[in-house]
Amino acid sequence: MKIRLLLAACIFSVGASAQDMIIKKNGDEIQAKVLTVSDSQVNYKKWSNQDGPTYILPCTDIFMIKYTNGDKDVFGYDSQTEKEEASSARYIKKTPAVNSMELINKYNQEVRITTQSSNKNAKWFFTIFNLSDSSVLATEDIEVSIVPMIVRYMPSFYTLRYYIEIKNKTDATIYIDKANTFKIYDDGSYETYFDTKQVNVTQSGSTGVGINLGGVANVLGIDGAVGTLAGATTVGGASQNAVTKSYTQERILAIPPYATANLSEFKQVQVKGQQYELISDAESFSPYHISDIKRGAIKKGEYIRYDETNSPYLIKYHITYSTHADFSVYSTIAFSMYIKYIIGENIYSSLSTKESIINSIQKYVPDFWDNPYIIIGNSDYIWKQ
């Protein structure tokens, strides 16, 4: 998912841009050169083809236009008062809490690795991550933890996932805007934690099973703590005795006072028999296509140690939150993870029991699971170059 649904006042952007950005109400983004804006429509050219045709977009389809110089136009409000209130949203930079660096250092402890190096080139490798020193894991409002979980994947297998757990440290409700919460990859691509797609699962007693993906729901604006998906349409047919269940995602994650919640969770539903459909997933760290790792670069049983400056892979997280349901005031917390170790061995990403998953990792990292601050990445195959 490569979309962003920005709040009216969100000033966060990923990387520098030299083009106007039209953000539609359905979440689509258009990189453009805006020509004219009227009360009813916007005329623009695609940024990638400025000598091409002029496009016309009704204002009713537009959420916001962000211009190159930083100005913005906000559309879709029922009154001028609502528009002015949204445009006046205020970003407050929070100072890291006293224990923020202490939490980071727990994730950055030296890890005991027990391997036996051989003369054979490794065909597989797995990774261990650390947190960047510039990360912030706690403010006066919230605290972030990265928690390992063994989840049952489908009926017969278990696999390793991580939950980004957010603790509300205040006596007020904390609201997380998942449309403005980003995961930014090393190659510059990114995702938000708000998926506008609806998954429709059809369960049938006698005439088969249908999985309908891509029933897209209309996205409501932030209205108190609701911010839910609505108006989804189920596609595809089913028999008369079939039951269809629709699964959607809320844009706003509300965390009660002094409670904790996960940014994303592993959820699946049984369709029929041994067939399951994945509804949502948690974190797994799979640094595919690391250019530094080629066949022969690391031996079986060997490990390579990096620091933040020379690590071959970095992933960043930005979480937008507020104590106001309308996000009239909001803040962000950001942290980064980088590969600290690459180990020339294979760990299984899915096995038949929880214990077998833990044992397969502890064979090489004995303190894993006893130390929840060790972050293990999935195995990846080393392709011949």
Short mmCIF file of N, CA, C and O in Angstrom, two decimals, residues 42-155:
data_model
loop_
_atom_site.label_atom_id
_atom_site.label_comp_id
_atom_site.label_asym_id
_atom_site.label_seq_id
_atom_site.Cartn_x
_atom_site.Cartn_y
_atom_site.Cartn_z
N VAL A 42 -10.15 21.61 -10.35
CA VAL A 42 -8.71 21.89 -10.39
C VAL A 42 -8.17 21.41 -11.73
O VAL A 42 -8.45 20.27 -12.14
N ASN A 43 -7.44 22.27 -12.41
CA ASN A 43 -6.79 21.91 -13.66
C ASN A 43 -5.31 21.66 -13.37
O ASN A 43 -4.65 22.49 -12.71
N TYR A 44 -4.79 20.55 -13.88
CA TYR A 44 -3.39 20.24 -13.61
C TYR A 44 -2.80 19.40 -14.73
O TYR A 44 -3.51 18.84 -15.57
N LYS A 45 -1.47 19.33 -14.73
CA LYS A 45 -0.74 18.42 -15.59
C LYS A 45 0.02 17.44 -14.73
O LYS A 45 0.44 17.77 -13.61
N LYS A 46 0.17 16.23 -15.23
CA LYS A 46 0.96 15.25 -14.49
C LYS A 46 2.41 15.73 -14.42
O LYS A 46 2.97 16.21 -15.41
N TRP A 47 3.00 15.60 -13.26
CA TRP A 47 4.38 16.07 -13.08
C TRP A 47 5.35 15.35 -14.01
O TRP A 47 6.31 15.93 -14.50
N SER A 48 5.08 14.08 -14.27
CA SER A 48 5.97 13.30 -15.12
C SER A 48 5.78 13.60 -16.61
O SER A 48 6.55 13.13 -17.44
N ASN A 49 4.74 14.37 -16.96
CA ASN A 49 4.47 14.68 -18.37
C ASN A 49 3.87 16.08 -18.47
O ASN A 49 2.70 16.26 -18.82
N GLN A 50 4.67 17.08 -18.17
CA GLN A 50 4.17 18.44 -18.12
C GLN A 50 3.87 19.02 -19.49
O GLN A 50 3.22 20.07 -19.60
N ASP A 51 4.33 18.36 -20.54
CA ASP A 51 3.99 18.78 -21.90
C ASP A 51 2.75 18.04 -22.41
O ASP A 51 2.31 18.26 -23.54
N GLY A 52 2.20 17.17 -21.57
CA GLY A 52 1.05 16.37 -21.98
C GLY A 52 -0.27 17.09 -21.75
O GLY A 52 -0.32 18.32 -21.57
N PRO A 53 -1.36 16.33 -21.73
CA PRO A 53 -2.69 16.93 -21.63
C PRO A 53 -2.95 17.56 -20.27
O PRO A 53 -2.30 17.22 -19.27
N THR A 54 -3.90 18.46 -20.23
CA THR A 54 -4.36 19.07 -18.99
C THR A 54 -5.52 18.24 -18.45
O THR A 54 -6.47 17.93 -19.17
N TYR A 55 -5.44 17.89 -17.17
CA TYR A 55 -6.47 17.08 -16.53
C TYR A 55 -7.35 17.97 -15.65
O TYR A 55 -6.90 18.99 -15.12
N ILE A 56 -8.61 17.57 -15.51
CA ILE A 56 -9.57 18.30 -14.69
C ILE A 56 -10.09 17.37 -13.61
O ILE A 56 -10.50 16.24 -13.89
N LEU A 57 -10.05 17.85 -12.37
CA LEU A 57 -10.51 17.05 -11.24
C LEU A 57 -11.50 17.87 -10.42
O LEU A 57 -11.19 18.99 -10.01
N PRO A 58 -12.71 17.35 -10.16
CA PRO A 58 -13.68 18.08 -9.36
C PRO A 58 -13.18 18.30 -7.94
O PRO A 58 -12.56 17.40 -7.34
N CYS A 59 -13.44 19.45 -7.39
CA CYS A 59 -13.02 19.74 -6.01
C CYS A 59 -13.67 18.78 -5.01
O CYS A 59 -13.11 18.53 -3.94
N THR A 60 -14.82 18.24 -5.37
CA THR A 60 -15.51 17.32 -4.46
C THR A 60 -14.75 16.01 -4.27
O THR A 60 -15.03 15.26 -3.35
N ASP A 61 -13.80 15.73 -5.21
CA ASP A 61 -13.00 14.50 -5.10
C ASP A 61 -11.70 14.73 -4.34
O ASP A 61 -10.95 13.78 -4.10
N ILE A 62 -11.39 15.97 -3.99
CA ILE A 62 -10.07 16.32 -3.45
C ILE A 62 -10.14 16.56 -1.95
O ILE A 62 -11.05 17.22 -1.45
N PHE A 63 -9.16 15.99 -1.25
CA PHE A 63 -9.02 16.25 0.18
C PHE A 63 -8.11 17.44 0.44
O PHE A 63 -8.43 18.34 1.21
N MET A 64 -6.95 17.47 -0.26
CA MET A 64 -5.99 18.53 -0.02
C MET A 64 -5.06 18.67 -1.22
O MET A 64 -4.79 17.69 -1.93
N ILE A 65 -4.56 19.87 -1.44
CA ILE A 65 -3.45 20.11 -2.36
C ILE A 65 -2.31 20.69 -1.56
O ILE A 65 -2.48 21.70 -0.86
N LYS A 66 -1.14 20.06 -1.64
CA LYS A 66 0.07 20.58 -1.01
C LYS A 66 0.97 21.11 -2.12
O LYS A 66 1.36 20.37 -3.02
N TYR A 67 1.31 22.37 -2.04
CA TYR A 67 2.09 23.02 -3.08
C TYR A 67 3.58 22.96 -2.78
O TYR A 67 3.99 22.73 -1.63
N THR A 68 4.36 23.18 -3.82
CA THR A 68 5.81 23.09 -3.71
C THR A 68 6.37 24.00 -2.63
O THR A 68 7.31 23.65 -1.92
N ASN A 69 5.79 25.19 -2.49
CA ASN A 69 6.31 26.16 -1.52
C ASN A 69 5.85 25.91 -0.09
O ASN A 69 6.14 26.69 0.81
N GLY A 70 5.10 24.82 0.13
CA GLY A 70 4.64 24.49 1.47
C GLY A 70 3.22 24.91 1.78
O GLY A 70 2.64 24.48 2.78
N ASP A 71 2.62 25.78 0.93
CA ASP A 71 1.23 26.15 1.12
C ASP A 71 0.32 24.96 0.84
O ASP A 71 0.72 23.98 0.18
N LYS A 72 -0.93 25.04 1.31
CA LYS A 72 -1.88 23.97 1.04
C LYS A 72 -3.29 24.52 0.96
O LYS A 72 -3.62 25.54 1.57
N ASP A 73 -4.11 23.86 0.18
CA ASP A 73 -5.54 24.11 0.11
C ASP A 73 -6.25 22.87 0.61
O ASP A 73 -5.94 21.75 0.18
N VAL A 74 -7.21 23.05 1.52
CA VAL A 74 -7.95 21.94 2.09
C VAL A 74 -9.38 22.00 1.56
O VAL A 74 -10.02 23.05 1.58
N PHE A 75 -9.89 20.87 1.07
CA PHE A 75 -11.22 20.80 0.47
C PHE A 75 -12.11 19.89 1.30
O PHE A 75 -11.66 19.19 2.19
N GLY A 76 -13.39 19.88 0.98
CA GLY A 76 -14.29 18.88 1.49
C GLY A 76 -14.88 19.16 2.84
O GLY A 76 -15.38 18.25 3.51
N TYR A 77 -14.84 20.40 3.30
CA TYR A 77 -15.46 20.74 4.57
C TYR A 77 -16.84 21.35 4.35
O TYR A 77 -17.08 22.05 3.36
N ASP A 78 -17.75 21.11 5.28
CA ASP A 78 -19.13 21.60 5.15
C ASP A 78 -19.25 23.09 5.44
O ASP A 78 -20.22 23.72 5.06
N SER A 79 -18.29 23.66 6.11
CA SER A 79 -18.37 25.07 6.43
C SER A 79 -16.99 25.68 6.45
O SER A 79 -15.97 24.97 6.59
N GLN A 80 -16.91 26.99 6.32
CA GLN A 80 -15.64 27.68 6.39
C GLN A 80 -15.02 27.54 7.77
O GLN A 80 -13.80 27.44 7.91
N THR A 81 -15.87 27.47 8.79
CA THR A 81 -15.36 27.31 10.16
C THR A 81 -14.60 26.01 10.32
O THR A 81 -13.51 25.97 10.89
N GLU A 82 -15.17 24.90 9.79
CA GLU A 82 -14.49 23.61 9.88
C GLU A 82 -13.16 23.64 9.16
O GLU A 82 -12.17 23.10 9.62
N LYS A 83 -13.14 24.30 8.01
CA LYS A 83 -11.90 24.37 7.23
C LYS A 83 -10.83 25.15 7.99
O LYS A 83 -9.67 24.75 8.04
N GLU A 84 -11.23 26.26 8.60
CA GLU A 84 -10.27 27.07 9.34
C GLU A 84 -9.75 26.32 10.56
O GLU A 84 -8.56 26.39 10.90
N GLU A 85 -10.64 25.57 11.23
CA GLU A 85 -10.22 24.80 12.40
C GLU A 85 -9.22 23.72 12.01
O GLU A 85 -8.22 23.50 12.69
N ALA A 86 -9.49 23.04 10.87
CA ALA A 86 -8.57 21.99 10.43
C ALA A 86 -7.23 22.57 10.03
O ALA A 86 -6.17 22.00 10.31
N SER A 87 -7.26 23.73 9.34
CA SER A 87 -6.03 24.33 8.85
C SER A 87 -5.18 24.89 9.98
O SER A 87 -4.00 25.15 9.80
N SER A 88 -5.78 25.08 11.15
CA SER A 88 -5.05 25.65 12.26
C SER A 88 -4.48 24.59 13.20
O SER A 88 -4.02 24.91 14.29
N ALA A 89 -4.57 23.33 12.80
CA ALA A 89 -4.03 22.26 13.62
C ALA A 89 -2.56 22.54 13.92
O ALA A 89 -1.82 23.00 13.06
N ARG A 90 -2.15 22.22 15.10
CA ARG A 90 -0.84 22.67 15.59
C ARG A 90 0.02 21.46 15.94
O ARG A 90 -0.40 20.58 16.69
N TYR A 91 1.24 21.43 15.40
CA TYR A 91 2.19 20.37 15.70
C TYR A 91 3.02 20.78 16.92
O TYR A 91 3.53 21.90 16.98
N ILE A 92 3.14 19.88 17.88
CA ILE A 92 3.95 20.13 19.07
C ILE A 92 5.06 19.09 19.11
O ILE A 92 4.79 17.88 19.15
N LYS A 93 6.28 19.55 19.10
CA LYS A 93 7.42 18.65 19.20
C LYS A 93 7.63 18.28 20.65
O LYS A 93 7.81 19.14 21.51
N LYS A 94 7.60 17.00 20.94
CA LYS A 94 7.75 16.51 22.29
C LYS A 94 9.22 16.17 22.60
O LYS A 94 9.92 15.57 21.78
N THR A 95 9.66 16.52 23.78
CA THR A 95 11.01 16.18 24.22
C THR A 95 11.04 14.71 24.63
O THR A 95 10.11 14.21 25.26
N PRO A 96 12.09 13.97 24.24
CA PRO A 96 12.17 12.58 24.68
C PRO A 96 12.12 12.46 26.19
O PRO A 96 12.65 13.30 26.92
N ALA A 97 11.44 11.43 26.66
CA ALA A 97 11.36 11.19 28.09
C ALA A 97 12.73 10.80 28.64
O ALA A 97 13.62 10.37 27.90
N VAL A 98 12.88 10.92 29.94
CA VAL A 98 14.16 10.64 30.58
C VAL A 98 14.61 9.21 30.31
O VAL A 98 15.80 8.94 30.14
N ASN A 99 13.66 8.27 30.24
CA ASN A 99 14.02 6.86 30.08
C ASN A 99 14.11 6.41 28.62
O ASN A 99 14.29 5.23 28.34
N SER A 100 13.97 7.35 27.67
CA SER A 100 13.97 6.95 26.25
C SER A 100 15.29 6.31 25.85
O SER A 100 15.31 5.24 25.23
N MET A 101 16.42 6.92 26.19
CA MET A 101 17.71 6.35 25.83
C MET A 101 17.97 5.05 26.58
O MET A 101 18.59 4.12 26.03
N GLU A 102 17.49 4.95 27.79
CA GLU A 102 17.62 3.70 28.54
C GLU A 102 16.91 2.56 27.83
O GLU A 102 17.43 1.43 27.74
N LEU A 103 15.72 2.83 27.28
CA LEU A 103 14.99 1.81 26.54
C LEU A 103 15.74 1.42 25.27
O LEU A 103 15.83 0.24 24.92
N ILE A 104 16.30 2.41 24.56
CA ILE A 104 17.06 2.13 23.34
C ILE A 104 18.26 1.24 23.66
O ILE A 104 18.56 0.28 22.93
N ASN A 105 18.95 1.54 24.73
CA ASN A 105 20.14 0.76 25.09
C ASN A 105 19.80 -0.70 25.40
O ASN A 105 20.63 -1.59 25.19
N LYS A 106 18.58 -0.95 25.87
CA LYS A 106 18.18 -2.34 26.11
C LYS A 106 18.12 -3.12 24.80
O LYS A 106 18.48 -4.31 24.76
N TYR A 107 17.67 -2.47 23.74
CA TYR A 107 17.62 -3.14 22.43
C TYR A 107 19.00 -3.24 21.79
O TYR A 107 19.19 -4.00 20.84
N ASN A 108 19.94 -2.45 22.28
CA ASN A 108 21.26 -2.39 21.67
C ASN A 108 22.33 -3.10 22.49
O ASN A 108 23.52 -2.83 22.35
N GLN A 109 21.92 -4.04 23.34
CA GLN A 109 22.88 -4.82 24.08
C GLN A 109 23.67 -5.74 23.13
O GLN A 109 23.18 -6.13 22.08
N GLU A 110 24.88 -6.07 23.53
CA GLU A 110 25.65 -7.05 22.76
C GLU A 110 24.93 -8.40 22.83
O GLU A 110 24.47 -8.82 23.89
N VAL A 111 24.85 -9.07 21.71
CA VAL A 111 24.11 -10.32 21.61
C VAL A 111 25.09 -11.49 21.55
O VAL A 111 26.09 -11.45 20.82
N ARG A 112 24.79 -12.52 22.31
CA ARG A 112 25.63 -13.73 22.30
C ARG A 112 25.22 -14.61 21.12
O ARG A 112 24.09 -15.08 21.05
N ILE A 113 26.15 -14.82 20.20
CA ILE A 113 25.90 -15.62 19.01
C ILE A 113 26.79 -16.85 19.07
O ILE A 113 28.01 -16.74 19.23
N THR A 114 26.18 -18.03 18.96
CA THR A 114 26.96 -19.28 19.02
C THR A 114 26.84 -19.99 17.68
O THR A 114 25.85 -20.66 17.40
N THR A 115 27.84 -19.83 16.86
CA THR A 115 27.88 -20.51 15.56
C THR A 115 29.27 -21.09 15.38
O THR A 115 30.24 -20.69 16.04
N GLN A 116 29.38 -22.02 14.46
CA GLN A 116 30.66 -22.61 14.11
C GLN A 116 30.93 -22.34 12.65
O GLN A 116 30.23 -22.83 11.76
N SER A 117 31.93 -21.53 12.39
CA SER A 117 32.24 -21.15 11.02
C SER A 117 32.84 -22.33 10.26
O SER A 117 33.58 -23.14 10.82
N SER A 118 32.46 -22.41 8.98
CA SER A 118 32.98 -23.48 8.13
C SER A 118 33.57 -22.85 6.87
O SER A 118 33.55 -21.63 6.69
N ASN A 119 34.10 -23.70 5.99
CA ASN A 119 34.65 -23.20 4.74
C ASN A 119 33.60 -23.11 3.64
O ASN A 119 33.90 -22.68 2.52
N LYS A 120 32.39 -23.53 3.94
CA LYS A 120 31.33 -23.50 2.94
C LYS A 120 30.68 -22.13 2.89
O LYS A 120 30.44 -21.49 3.93
N ASN A 121 30.39 -21.69 1.69
CA ASN A 121 29.66 -20.43 1.53
C ASN A 121 28.23 -20.60 2.04
O ASN A 121 27.58 -21.60 1.76
N ALA A 122 27.76 -19.62 2.77
CA ALA A 122 26.40 -19.68 3.29
C ALA A 122 25.40 -19.48 2.15
O ALA A 122 25.60 -18.64 1.28
N LYS A 123 24.33 -20.27 2.14
CA LYS A 123 23.24 -20.10 1.18
C LYS A 123 22.09 -19.28 1.77
O LYS A 123 21.25 -18.79 1.03
N TRP A 124 22.07 -19.18 3.08
CA TRP A 124 21.03 -18.44 3.77
C TRP A 124 21.66 -17.52 4.81
O TRP A 124 22.79 -17.74 5.24
N PHE A 125 20.94 -16.50 5.20
CA PHE A 125 21.37 -15.68 6.32
C PHE A 125 20.15 -15.16 7.06
O PHE A 125 19.06 -15.08 6.50
N PHE A 126 20.32 -14.85 8.33
CA PHE A 126 19.29 -14.12 9.06
C PHE A 126 19.96 -12.97 9.78
O PHE A 126 21.19 -12.87 9.84
N THR A 127 19.17 -12.07 10.32
CA THR A 127 19.70 -10.81 10.82
C THR A 127 19.25 -10.55 12.26
O THR A 127 18.26 -11.11 12.74
N ILE A 128 20.00 -9.69 12.93
CA ILE A 128 19.62 -9.15 14.23
C ILE A 128 19.66 -7.63 14.12
O ILE A 128 20.60 -7.06 13.57
N PHE A 129 18.61 -6.98 14.63
CA PHE A 129 18.48 -5.53 14.50
C PHE A 129 18.79 -4.82 15.81
O PHE A 129 18.55 -5.34 16.90
N ASN A 130 19.32 -3.60 15.66
CA ASN A 130 19.45 -2.66 16.76
C ASN A 130 18.66 -1.40 16.45
O ASN A 130 18.21 -1.22 15.31
N LEU A 131 18.53 -0.52 17.43
CA LEU A 131 17.85 0.76 17.23
C LEU A 131 18.87 1.87 17.08
O LEU A 131 19.91 1.87 17.76
N SER A 132 18.59 2.82 16.21
CA SER A 132 19.45 3.97 16.03
C SER A 132 19.47 4.81 17.31
O SER A 132 18.46 4.91 18.01
N ASP A 133 20.62 5.42 17.58
CA ASP A 133 20.75 6.25 18.77
C ASP A 133 19.84 7.47 18.73
O ASP A 133 19.47 8.02 19.77
N SER A 134 19.48 7.90 17.53
CA SER A 134 18.62 9.08 17.38
C SER A 134 17.14 8.75 17.59
O SER A 134 16.29 9.64 17.55
N SER A 135 16.84 7.48 17.82
CA SER A 135 15.45 7.07 18.00
C SER A 135 14.87 7.66 19.28
O SER A 135 15.59 7.99 20.23
N VAL A 136 13.55 7.78 19.28
CA VAL A 136 12.82 8.18 20.49
C VAL A 136 11.76 7.10 20.74
O VAL A 136 10.91 6.85 19.89
N LEU A 137 11.83 6.47 21.90
CA LEU A 137 10.87 5.43 22.26
C LEU A 137 9.88 5.88 23.32
O LEU A 137 8.91 5.17 23.60
N ALA A 138 10.10 7.06 23.90
CA ALA A 138 9.19 7.52 24.94
C ALA A 138 9.17 9.03 25.00
O ALA A 138 10.21 9.69 24.87
N THR A 139 7.98 9.58 25.16
CA THR A 139 7.77 10.99 25.49
C THR A 139 6.99 11.05 26.79
O THR A 139 6.78 10.02 27.44
N GLU A 140 6.55 12.22 27.16
CA GLU A 140 5.74 12.33 28.36
C GLU A 140 4.38 11.67 28.20
O GLU A 140 3.69 11.37 29.17
N ASP A 141 3.98 11.40 26.92
CA ASP A 141 2.65 10.88 26.63
C ASP A 141 2.63 9.37 26.39
O ASP A 141 1.74 8.68 26.89
N ILE A 142 3.56 8.87 25.59
CA ILE A 142 3.51 7.47 25.18
C ILE A 142 4.89 6.83 25.29
O ILE A 142 5.91 7.51 25.36
N GLU A 143 4.87 5.49 25.29
CA GLU A 143 6.10 4.70 25.29
C GLU A 143 5.93 3.54 24.32
O GLU A 143 4.89 2.89 24.30
N VAL A 144 6.96 3.28 23.53
CA VAL A 144 6.89 2.26 22.47
C VAL A 144 7.78 1.08 22.84
O VAL A 144 8.91 1.25 23.29
N SER A 145 7.25 -0.12 22.65
CA SER A 145 8.02 -1.36 22.82
C SER A 145 7.86 -2.21 21.57
O SER A 145 6.83 -2.16 20.89
N ILE A 146 8.88 -3.01 21.25
CA ILE A 146 8.85 -3.93 20.12
C ILE A 146 8.85 -5.34 20.72
O ILE A 146 9.86 -5.80 21.23
N VAL A 147 7.70 -6.00 20.67
CA VAL A 147 7.47 -7.21 21.46
C VAL A 147 7.41 -8.44 20.56
O VAL A 147 6.59 -8.49 19.63
N PRO A 148 8.25 -9.45 20.78
CA PRO A 148 8.19 -10.68 19.98
C PRO A 148 6.97 -11.53 20.31
O PRO A 148 6.57 -11.63 21.47
N MET A 149 6.38 -12.12 19.28
CA MET A 149 5.22 -12.99 19.45
C MET A 149 5.38 -14.21 18.54
O MET A 149 5.83 -14.07 17.40
N ILE A 150 5.02 -15.38 19.03
CA ILE A 150 4.91 -16.56 18.19
C ILE A 150 3.43 -16.76 17.89
O ILE A 150 2.63 -16.97 18.81
N VAL A 151 3.05 -16.67 16.64
CA VAL A 151 1.64 -16.75 16.28
C VAL A 151 1.39 -18.02 15.46
O VAL A 151 2.28 -18.53 14.77
N ARG A 152 0.17 -18.51 15.57
CA ARG A 152 -0.21 -19.70 14.81
C ARG A 152 -0.67 -19.26 13.43
O ARG A 152 -1.67 -18.57 13.27
N TYR A 153 0.09 -19.67 12.43
CA TYR A 153 -0.18 -19.27 11.06
C TYR A 153 -0.84 -20.42 10.31
O TYR A 153 -0.26 -21.49 10.15
N MET A 154 -2.10 -20.20 9.87
CA MET A 154 -2.90 -21.26 9.29
C MET A 154 -3.11 -22.34 10.37
O MET A 154 -2.85 -22.10 11.54
N PRO A 155 -3.55 -23.52 10.03
CA PRO A 155 -3.86 -24.47 11.11
C PRO A 155 -2.66 -25.20 11.68
O PRO A 155 -2.70 -25.67 12.81
#
